[in-house]
């Protein structure tokens, strides 16, 4: 009962789970995105590092929420979590000064947080991507993209515009674990 009293909604970013499609070069999901976004959606390296290079000293990470909660059903399925099993859910905004450029939702299963990987639960305002891409065990297993309509996102974390925005998600492995 403790968790239900603390958590007001399953996400500070989205009103409901998003519909994702596998992102492969030339796929219909990727091709639908505007041309200027293609390289961002298909970025093979660290999106955080690319944003740092773009923004320089004005790059900021703002933690919107970090709590133990139930992931969306599809997230739990991809991470092979039992229905109702909680994971560490972290939502952040990567910004140029105060202007959000990218919002991110990370789901970290409890079984991932052992040994040296316990540090993933204590990131504070450090980007997850910084630690992940420095780890030689990191392997991207899958990449998906989505189009997020205004009705699917919560006000505050996003630019208030009425245009759709594009998202991507990655499934990573650190050794045997999926993150």
Tab-separated table of C-alpha atoms in Angstrom:
chain	number	residue	atom	x	y	z
A	1	UNK	CA	0.000	0.000	0.000
A	2	UNK	CA	2.963	2.335	0.541
A	3	UNK	CA	3.751	2.585	-3.176
A	4	UNK	CA	0.202	3.456	-4.151
A	5	UNK	CA	0.110	6.364	-1.708
A	6	UNK	CA	3.371	7.813	-3.030
A	7	UNK	CA	2.776	7.433	-6.765
A	8	UNK	CA	0.220	9.703	-8.366
A	9	UNK	CA	0.534	8.342	-11.918
A	10	UNK	CA	2.677	5.758	-13.705
A	11	UNK	CA	4.537	8.425	-15.687
A	12	UNK	CA	5.359	12.111	-15.347
A	13	UNK	CA	5.753	12.233	-19.138
A	14	UNK	CA	2.990	10.240	-20.803
A	15	UNK	CA	-0.763	9.902	-20.288
A	16	UNK	CA	-0.660	6.263	-21.453
A	17	UNK	CA	1.789	3.731	-22.901
A	18	UNK	CA	3.141	4.609	-26.320
A	19	UNK	CA	2.998	2.465	-29.473
A	20	UNK	CA	6.499	1.618	-30.617
A	21	UNK	CA	7.791	0.175	-33.903
A	22	UNK	CA	11.164	-1.400	-34.621
A	23	UNK	CA	13.556	1.148	-36.123
A	24	UNK	CA	15.552	-0.258	-38.968
A	25	UNK	CA	17.139	1.886	-41.683
A	26	UNK	CA	14.469	2.271	-44.348
A	27	UNK	CA	11.631	0.936	-42.166
A	28	UNK	CA	8.236	2.612	-42.443
A	29	UNK	CA	8.459	3.710	-38.782
A	30	UNK	CA	11.775	5.472	-39.348
A	31	UNK	CA	10.898	6.818	-42.790
A	32	UNK	CA	7.814	8.620	-41.435
A	33	UNK	CA	9.965	10.916	-39.276
A	34	UNK	CA	11.097	14.242	-40.765
A	35	UNK	CA	14.467	14.043	-42.517
A	36	UNK	CA	16.263	16.285	-40.009
A	37	UNK	CA	15.354	13.850	-37.201
A	38	UNK	CA	16.488	10.669	-38.940
A	39	UNK	CA	20.085	10.762	-37.707
A	40	UNK	CA	18.933	11.548	-34.146
A	41	UNK	CA	16.461	8.653	-34.104
A	42	UNK	CA	18.997	6.257	-35.617
A	43	UNK	CA	21.975	7.441	-33.492
A	44	UNK	CA	24.090	4.361	-32.778
A	45	UNK	CA	26.120	6.008	-30.037
A	46	UNK	CA	25.154	7.996	-26.982
A	47	UNK	CA	22.365	10.490	-27.642
A	48	UNK	CA	23.392	12.250	-24.418
A	49	UNK	CA	26.946	12.763	-25.686
A	50	UNK	CA	25.627	14.118	-28.985
A	51	UNK	CA	23.408	16.593	-27.095
A	52	UNK	CA	26.336	17.653	-24.872
A	53	UNK	CA	28.377	18.417	-27.983
A	54	UNK	CA	25.497	20.416	-29.451
A	55	UNK	CA	24.764	22.439	-26.289
A	56	UNK	CA	28.215	22.764	-24.743
A	57	UNK	CA	28.167	24.262	-21.241
A	58	UNK	CA	24.424	24.967	-21.392
A	59	UNK	CA	23.565	21.221	-21.323
A	60	UNK	CA	21.524	20.207	-18.241
A	61	UNK	CA	19.819	17.080	-17.008
A	62	UNK	CA	16.713	17.534	-14.862
A	63	UNK	CA	15.331	14.521	-12.989
A	64	UNK	CA	11.539	14.640	-13.317
A	65	UNK	CA	10.892	11.497	-11.294
A	66	UNK	CA	12.710	8.435	-9.990
A	67	UNK	CA	10.815	5.802	-8.034
A	68	UNK	CA	10.189	2.088	-7.642
A	69	UNK	CA	6.999	1.439	-9.560
A	70	UNK	CA	5.281	-0.848	-12.024
A	71	UNK	CA	6.465	-0.254	-15.588
A	72	UNK	CA	3.917	-0.098	-18.392
A	73	UNK	CA	2.868	-3.648	-19.425
A	74	UNK	CA	4.886	-3.631	-22.662
A	75	UNK	CA	8.002	-2.377	-20.853
A	76	UNK	CA	7.650	-5.186	-18.313
A	77	UNK	CA	7.231	-7.749	-21.100
A	78	UNK	CA	10.350	-6.568	-22.946
A	79	UNK	CA	12.367	-6.701	-19.721
A	80	UNK	CA	10.919	-10.129	-18.842
A	81	UNK	CA	9.413	-8.859	-15.595
A	82	UNK	CA	6.472	-10.611	-13.963
A	83	UNK	CA	3.145	-8.742	-14.145
A	84	UNK	CA	3.028	-6.223	-11.320
A	85	UNK	CA	6.757	-6.493	-10.596
A	86	UNK	CA	8.300	-3.144	-9.746
A	87	UNK	CA	11.420	-1.663	-11.287
A	88	UNK	CA	13.330	1.578	-10.880
A	89	UNK	CA	11.629	4.032	-13.254
A	90	UNK	CA	13.590	7.210	-13.979
A	91	UNK	CA	12.269	10.047	-16.118
A	92	UNK	CA	14.529	12.944	-17.056
A	93	UNK	CA	14.659	15.969	-19.317
A	94	UNK	CA	17.862	16.687	-21.261
A	95	UNK	CA	17.932	20.426	-21.791
A	96	UNK	CA	19.721	23.336	-23.366
A	97	UNK	CA	19.638	25.677	-20.347
A	98	UNK	CA	15.891	25.556	-19.503
A	99	UNK	CA	14.608	24.352	-22.907
A	100	UNK	CA	13.813	20.601	-23.007
A	101	UNK	CA	15.347	18.886	-26.045
A	102	UNK	CA	14.841	15.241	-25.131
A	103	UNK	CA	12.897	13.511	-22.389
A	104	UNK	CA	13.873	10.014	-21.371
A	105	UNK	CA	12.191	7.215	-19.456
A	106	UNK	CA	14.497	4.468	-18.181
A	107	UNK	CA	13.311	1.211	-16.638
A	108	UNK	CA	15.930	-0.619	-14.557
A	109	UNK	CA	14.931	-4.019	-13.142
A	110	UNK	CA	15.975	-4.818	-9.571
A	111	UNK	CA	18.065	-7.803	-10.740
A	112	UNK	CA	20.249	-5.379	-12.738
A	113	UNK	CA	21.199	-3.435	-9.609
A	114	UNK	CA	23.824	-5.749	-8.145
A	115	UNK	CA	27.568	-5.456	-7.767
A	116	UNK	CA	29.068	-2.444	-9.528
A	117	UNK	CA	25.764	-1.828	-11.326
A	118	UNK	CA	24.155	-0.610	-8.077
A	119	UNK	CA	25.473	2.800	-9.141
A	120	UNK	CA	22.625	2.946	-11.696
A	121	UNK	CA	20.198	3.579	-8.817
A	122	UNK	CA	22.241	6.531	-7.512
A	123	UNK	CA	22.749	8.664	-10.607
A	124	UNK	CA	21.371	11.917	-9.247
A	125	UNK	CA	21.613	14.485	-12.042
A	126	UNK	CA	24.173	12.474	-14.031
A	127	UNK	CA	22.952	11.036	-17.353
A	128	UNK	CA	22.424	7.273	-17.487
A	129	UNK	CA	23.905	7.247	-20.989
A	130	UNK	CA	27.226	8.537	-19.646
A	131	UNK	CA	27.661	5.421	-17.480
A	132	UNK	CA	26.181	2.966	-19.957
A	133	UNK	CA	28.312	3.935	-22.934
A	134	UNK	CA	31.486	3.864	-20.811
A	135	UNK	CA	30.783	0.214	-19.896
A	136	UNK	CA	32.417	-2.309	-22.274
A	137	UNK	CA	29.655	-4.850	-21.469
A	138	UNK	CA	26.978	-2.601	-22.995
A	139	UNK	CA	25.138	-3.988	-25.993
A	140	UNK	CA	22.093	-2.417	-27.665
A	141	UNK	CA	19.659	-5.238	-28.337
A	142	UNK	CA	16.832	-3.328	-29.968
A	143	UNK	CA	15.826	0.148	-31.130
A	144	UNK	CA	12.248	1.385	-31.602
A	145	UNK	CA	10.688	4.699	-32.624
A	146	UNK	CA	7.305	6.296	-31.997
A	147	UNK	CA	5.339	9.387	-32.850
A	148	UNK	CA	3.939	11.059	-29.726
A	149	UNK	CA	0.790	13.099	-30.246
A	150	UNK	CA	0.009	16.067	-27.944
A	151	UNK	CA	-2.819	14.126	-26.225
A	152	UNK	CA	-0.341	11.403	-25.210
A	153	UNK	CA	2.014	13.674	-23.284
A	154	UNK	CA	1.667	15.473	-20.011
A	155	UNK	CA	2.221	19.225	-19.856
A	156	UNK	CA	5.342	20.529	-18.203
A	157	UNK	CA	8.069	18.182	-19.412
A	158	UNK	CA	7.588	19.056	-23.081
A	159	UNK	CA	7.478	22.129	-25.237
A	160	UNK	CA	3.828	23.188	-25.192
A	161	UNK	CA	3.540	23.011	-28.988
A	162	UNK	CA	0.708	21.156	-30.679
A	163	UNK	CA	2.886	19.293	-33.188
A	164	UNK	CA	3.679	15.614	-32.717
A	165	UNK	CA	7.130	14.770	-31.390
A	166	UNK	CA	9.241	11.717	-32.136
A	167	UNK	CA	10.722	9.297	-29.668
A	168	UNK	CA	13.089	6.395	-29.637
A	169	UNK	CA	13.764	3.669	-27.131
A	170	UNK	CA	16.584	1.218	-26.748
A	171	UNK	CA	16.843	-2.110	-24.986
A	172	UNK	CA	20.330	-2.566	-23.553
A	173	UNK	CA	22.147	-5.488	-22.056
A	174	UNK	CA	24.915	-5.219	-19.450
A	175	UNK	CA	26.329	-8.699	-19.664
A	176	UNK	CA	23.257	-10.944	-19.232
A	177	UNK	CA	20.817	-8.325	-17.854
A	178	UNK	CA	18.450	-6.162	-19.919
A	179	UNK	CA	18.172	-2.476	-18.945
